[in-house]
Tab-separated table of C-alpha atoms and ligand atoms in Angstrom:
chain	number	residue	atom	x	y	z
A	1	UNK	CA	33.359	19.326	-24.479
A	2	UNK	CA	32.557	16.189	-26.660
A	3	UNK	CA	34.122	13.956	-24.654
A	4	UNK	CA	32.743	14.355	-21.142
A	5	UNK	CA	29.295	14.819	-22.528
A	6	UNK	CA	29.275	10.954	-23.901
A	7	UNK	CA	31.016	10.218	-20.861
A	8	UNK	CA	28.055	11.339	-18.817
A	9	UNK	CA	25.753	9.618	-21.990
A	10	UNK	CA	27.665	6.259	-21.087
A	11	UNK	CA	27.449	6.426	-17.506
A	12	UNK	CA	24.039	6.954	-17.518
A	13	UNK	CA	23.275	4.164	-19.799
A	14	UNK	CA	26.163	1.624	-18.959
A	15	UNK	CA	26.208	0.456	-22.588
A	16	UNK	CA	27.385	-2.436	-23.435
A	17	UNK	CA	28.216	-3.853	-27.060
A	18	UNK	CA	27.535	-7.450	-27.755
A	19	UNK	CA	30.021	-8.270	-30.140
A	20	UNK	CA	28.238	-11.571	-30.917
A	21	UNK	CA	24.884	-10.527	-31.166
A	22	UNK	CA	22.824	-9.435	-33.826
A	23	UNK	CA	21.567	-6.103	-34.577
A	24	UNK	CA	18.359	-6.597	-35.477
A	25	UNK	CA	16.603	-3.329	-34.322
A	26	UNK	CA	14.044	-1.347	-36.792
A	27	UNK	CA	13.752	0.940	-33.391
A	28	UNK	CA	14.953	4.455	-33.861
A	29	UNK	CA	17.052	5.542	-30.710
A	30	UNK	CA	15.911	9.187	-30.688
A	31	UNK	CA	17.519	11.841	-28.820
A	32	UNK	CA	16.295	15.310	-28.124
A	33	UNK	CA	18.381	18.314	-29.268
A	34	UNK	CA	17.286	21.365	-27.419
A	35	UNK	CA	18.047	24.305	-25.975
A	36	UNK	CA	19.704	28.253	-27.802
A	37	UNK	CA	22.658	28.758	-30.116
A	38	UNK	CA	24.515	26.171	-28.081
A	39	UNK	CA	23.197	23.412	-29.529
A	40	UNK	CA	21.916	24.470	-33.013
A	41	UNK	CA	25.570	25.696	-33.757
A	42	UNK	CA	27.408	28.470	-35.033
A	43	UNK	CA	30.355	27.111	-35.873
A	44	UNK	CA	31.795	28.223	-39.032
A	45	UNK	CA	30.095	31.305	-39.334
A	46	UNK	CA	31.174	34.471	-40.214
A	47	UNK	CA	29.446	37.392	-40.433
A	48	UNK	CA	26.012	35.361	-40.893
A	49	UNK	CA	27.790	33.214	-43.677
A	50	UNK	CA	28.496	29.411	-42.641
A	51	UNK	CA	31.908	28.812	-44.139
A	52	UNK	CA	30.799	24.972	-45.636
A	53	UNK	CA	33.560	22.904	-43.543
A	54	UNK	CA	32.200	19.540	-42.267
A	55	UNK	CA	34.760	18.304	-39.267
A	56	UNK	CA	35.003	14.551	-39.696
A	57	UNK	CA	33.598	14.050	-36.037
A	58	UNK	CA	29.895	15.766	-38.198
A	59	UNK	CA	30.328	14.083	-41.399
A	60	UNK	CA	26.853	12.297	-42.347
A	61	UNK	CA	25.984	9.100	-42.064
A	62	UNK	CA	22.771	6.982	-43.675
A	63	UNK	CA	22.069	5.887	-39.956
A	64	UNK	CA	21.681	9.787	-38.623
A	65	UNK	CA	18.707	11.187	-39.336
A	66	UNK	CA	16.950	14.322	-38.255
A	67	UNK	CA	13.738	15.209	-37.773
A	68	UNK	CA	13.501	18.690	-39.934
A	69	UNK	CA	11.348	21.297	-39.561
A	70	UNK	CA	8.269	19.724	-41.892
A	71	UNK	CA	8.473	17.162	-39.336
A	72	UNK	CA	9.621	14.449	-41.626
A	73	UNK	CA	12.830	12.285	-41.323
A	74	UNK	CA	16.228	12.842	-43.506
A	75	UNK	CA	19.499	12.258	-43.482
A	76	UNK	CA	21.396	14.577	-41.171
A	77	UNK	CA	23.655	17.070	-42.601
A	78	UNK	CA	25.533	20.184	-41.272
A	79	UNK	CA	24.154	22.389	-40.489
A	80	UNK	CA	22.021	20.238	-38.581
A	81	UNK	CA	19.184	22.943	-37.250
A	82	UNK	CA	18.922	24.602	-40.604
A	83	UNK	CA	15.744	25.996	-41.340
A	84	UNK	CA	15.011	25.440	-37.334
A	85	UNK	CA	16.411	28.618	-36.611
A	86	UNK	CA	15.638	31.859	-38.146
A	87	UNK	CA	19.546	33.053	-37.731
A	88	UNK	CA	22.639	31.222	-39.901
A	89	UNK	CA	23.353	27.515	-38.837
A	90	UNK	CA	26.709	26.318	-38.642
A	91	UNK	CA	28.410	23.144	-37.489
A	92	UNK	CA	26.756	22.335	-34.015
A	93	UNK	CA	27.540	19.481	-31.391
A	94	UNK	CA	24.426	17.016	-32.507
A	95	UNK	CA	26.261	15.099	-35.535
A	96	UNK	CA	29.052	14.637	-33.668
A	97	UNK	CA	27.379	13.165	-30.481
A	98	UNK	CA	25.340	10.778	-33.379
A	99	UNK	CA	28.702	9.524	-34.437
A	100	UNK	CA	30.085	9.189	-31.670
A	101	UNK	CA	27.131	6.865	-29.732
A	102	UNK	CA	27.147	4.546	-33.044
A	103	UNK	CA	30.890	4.364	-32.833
A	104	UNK	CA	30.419	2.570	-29.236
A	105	UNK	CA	27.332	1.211	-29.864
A	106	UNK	CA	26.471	-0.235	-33.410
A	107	UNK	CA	23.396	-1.826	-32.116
A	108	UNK	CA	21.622	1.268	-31.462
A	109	UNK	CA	20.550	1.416	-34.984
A	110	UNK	CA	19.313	4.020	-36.185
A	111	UNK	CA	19.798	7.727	-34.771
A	112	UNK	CA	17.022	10.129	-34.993
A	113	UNK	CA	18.037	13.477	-33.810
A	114	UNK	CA	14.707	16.172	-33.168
A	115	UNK	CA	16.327	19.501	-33.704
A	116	UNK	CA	14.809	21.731	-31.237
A	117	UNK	CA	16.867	24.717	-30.764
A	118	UNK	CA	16.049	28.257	-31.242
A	119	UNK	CA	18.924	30.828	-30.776
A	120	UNK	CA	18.611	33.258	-28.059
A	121	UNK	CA	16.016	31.185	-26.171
A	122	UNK	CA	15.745	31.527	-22.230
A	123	UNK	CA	14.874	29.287	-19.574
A	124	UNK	CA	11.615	31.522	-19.253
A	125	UNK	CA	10.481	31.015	-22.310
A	126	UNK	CA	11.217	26.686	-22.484
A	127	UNK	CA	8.360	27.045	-19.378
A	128	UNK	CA	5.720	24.522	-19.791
A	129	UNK	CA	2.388	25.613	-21.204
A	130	UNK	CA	4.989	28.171	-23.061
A	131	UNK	CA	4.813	28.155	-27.160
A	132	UNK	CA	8.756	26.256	-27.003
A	133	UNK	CA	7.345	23.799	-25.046
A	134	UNK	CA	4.190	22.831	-27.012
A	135	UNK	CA	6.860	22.924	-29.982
A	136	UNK	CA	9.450	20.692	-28.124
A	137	UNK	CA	6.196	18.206	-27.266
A	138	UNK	CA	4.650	18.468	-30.906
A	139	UNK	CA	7.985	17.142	-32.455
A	140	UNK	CA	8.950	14.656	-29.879
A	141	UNK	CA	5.659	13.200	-30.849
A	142	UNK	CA	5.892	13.212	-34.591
A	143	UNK	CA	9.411	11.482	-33.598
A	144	UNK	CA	7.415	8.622	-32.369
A	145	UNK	CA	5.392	8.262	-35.203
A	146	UNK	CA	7.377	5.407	-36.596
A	147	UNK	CA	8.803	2.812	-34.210
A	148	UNK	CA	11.447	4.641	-32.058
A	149	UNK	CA	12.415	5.167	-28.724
A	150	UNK	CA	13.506	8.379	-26.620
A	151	UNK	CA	16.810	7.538	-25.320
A	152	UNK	CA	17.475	11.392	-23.563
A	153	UNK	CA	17.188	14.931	-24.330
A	154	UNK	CA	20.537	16.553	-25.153
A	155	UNK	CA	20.378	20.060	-23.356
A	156	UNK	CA	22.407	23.107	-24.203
A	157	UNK	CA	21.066	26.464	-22.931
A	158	UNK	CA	21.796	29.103	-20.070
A	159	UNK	CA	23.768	31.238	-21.684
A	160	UNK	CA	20.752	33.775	-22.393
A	161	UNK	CA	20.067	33.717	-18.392
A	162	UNK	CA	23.533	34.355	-17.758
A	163	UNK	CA	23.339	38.150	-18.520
A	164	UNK	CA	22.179	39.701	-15.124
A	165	UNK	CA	22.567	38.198	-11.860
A	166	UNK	CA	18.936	37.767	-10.182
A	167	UNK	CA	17.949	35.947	-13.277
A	168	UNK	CA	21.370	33.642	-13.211
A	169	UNK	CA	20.374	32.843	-9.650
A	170	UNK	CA	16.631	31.759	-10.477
A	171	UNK	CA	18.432	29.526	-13.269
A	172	UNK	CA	18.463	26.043	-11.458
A	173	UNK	CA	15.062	26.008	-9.988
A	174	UNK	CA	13.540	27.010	-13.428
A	175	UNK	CA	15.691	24.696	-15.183
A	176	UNK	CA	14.611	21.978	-12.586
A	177	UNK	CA	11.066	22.679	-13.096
A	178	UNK	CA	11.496	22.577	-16.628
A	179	UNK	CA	12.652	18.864	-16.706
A	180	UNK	CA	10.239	17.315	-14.274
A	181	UNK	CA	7.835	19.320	-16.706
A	182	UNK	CA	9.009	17.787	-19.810
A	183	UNK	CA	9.507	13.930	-18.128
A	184	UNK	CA	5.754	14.167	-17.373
A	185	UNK	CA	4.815	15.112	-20.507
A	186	UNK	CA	6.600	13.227	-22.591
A	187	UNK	CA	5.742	11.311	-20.814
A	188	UNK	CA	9.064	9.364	-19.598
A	189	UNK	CA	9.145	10.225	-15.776
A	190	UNK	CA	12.601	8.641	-15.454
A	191	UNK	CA	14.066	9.866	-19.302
A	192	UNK	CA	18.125	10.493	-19.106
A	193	UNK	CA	18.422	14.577	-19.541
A	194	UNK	CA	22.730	15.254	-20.526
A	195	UNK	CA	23.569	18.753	-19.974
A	196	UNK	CA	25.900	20.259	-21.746
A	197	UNK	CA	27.691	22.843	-18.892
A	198	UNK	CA	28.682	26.310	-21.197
A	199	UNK	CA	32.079	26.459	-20.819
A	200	UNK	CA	33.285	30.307	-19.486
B	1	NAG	C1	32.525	40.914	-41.211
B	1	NAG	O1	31.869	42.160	-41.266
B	1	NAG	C2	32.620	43.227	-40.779
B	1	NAG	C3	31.736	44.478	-40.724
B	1	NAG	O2	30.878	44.529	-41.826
B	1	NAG	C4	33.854	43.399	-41.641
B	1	NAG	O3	34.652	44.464	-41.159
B	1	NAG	C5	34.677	42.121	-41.624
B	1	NAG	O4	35.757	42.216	-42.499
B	1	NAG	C6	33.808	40.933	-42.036
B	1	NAG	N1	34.572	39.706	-41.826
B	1	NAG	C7	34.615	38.738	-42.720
B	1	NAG	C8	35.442	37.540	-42.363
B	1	NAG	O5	34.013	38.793	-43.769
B	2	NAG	C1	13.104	35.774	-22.175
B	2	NAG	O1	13.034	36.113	-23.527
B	2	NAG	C2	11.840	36.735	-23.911
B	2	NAG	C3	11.827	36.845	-25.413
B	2	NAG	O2	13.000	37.417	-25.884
B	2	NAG	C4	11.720	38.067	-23.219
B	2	NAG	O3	10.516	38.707	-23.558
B	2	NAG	C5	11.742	37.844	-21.708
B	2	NAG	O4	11.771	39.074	-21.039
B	2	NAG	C6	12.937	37.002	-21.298
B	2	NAG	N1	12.732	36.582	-19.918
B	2	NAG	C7	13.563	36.871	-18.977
B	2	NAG	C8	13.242	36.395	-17.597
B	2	NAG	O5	14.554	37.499	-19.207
């Protein structure tokens, strides 16, 4: 799953790293976390207990941070969307995707990941003018408080519309709506949206 989502990161960004440049950005390359249980994570956890185990691919890093729910920046730790979500956090595909971007691209300086991802959330309620969406709008902004950037929003949700089959169908042209929404607002009309496709 990683793998073919920074695929679809790099492809839409054709990165390139200067080897014999400097990095001398203060700008924080922020990406968007949002979407249901997907992408806050729930691995490693039992029974409503996260078990503790950091993969390597999620270890921290003083160039993560996240943007936690007093809407102030920290390092990023597992479980990233703790205290985001009312149910048990576990280890969740945000860290990893952090890592991963530096690995390729040093100059990117500094990561700030907005957690925005409730568990259980449908497409319904992410509709603009919806309490989600005020939420997802009221932290992107605090995100740009400092100097920073929105590089793309990272989305991870469907499964929750997946249950019966008129809503399944409605699924695109809600989700569609939703992003020209959210580019508007933001307001980045041409912003890079990755979506993460729930595996079966
Ligand atoms: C989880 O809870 C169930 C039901 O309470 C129990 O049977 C099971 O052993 C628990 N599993 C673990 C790993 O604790
Ligand atoms: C979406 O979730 C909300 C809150 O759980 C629920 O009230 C609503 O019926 C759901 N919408 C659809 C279309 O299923």
């Amino acid at each position: 799953m990683f793998p073919s989502v920074i695929f679809t990161f790099l492809a839409a960004f054709q990165f390139h790293t200067f080897e014999f440049l400097v990095c001398a950005t203060d700008e924080k390359s922020i990406f968007i976390l949002a979407g249901q249980s997907n992408m806050a994570g729930r691995g490693g956890v039992t029974n409503g207990t996260w078990d503790g185990c950091v993969p390597h691919e999620c270890r921290p890093d003083p160039r993560i941070l996240r943007l936690n729910p007093k809407l102030m920046w920290e390092e990023a730790r597992e479980p990233l969307h703790g205290g985001i979500n009312t149910k048990p956090c576990g280890v969740g595909p945000g860290i990893s995707f952090a890592n991963s971007v530096l690995q390729r691209d040093p100059c990117l300086g500094v990561i700030g990941s907005v957690t925005c991802a409730p568990g259980g959330t449908n497409i319904t309620e992410w509709k603009q003018g919806s309490d989600l969406y005020y939420w997802l709008l009221k932290r992107a902004n605090a995100a740009l408080r400092d100097e920073g950037k929105i590089r793309a929003i990272l989305w991870y949700q469907g499964e929750s519309d997946s249950a019966d089959e008129t809503r399944a169908k409605m699924y695109k042209k809600r989700l569609i709506e939703f992003f020209l929404h959210i580019r508007r607002d933001l307001p980045s009309p041409v912003l890079p949206i990755i979506q993460v496709e729930p595996q079966p």
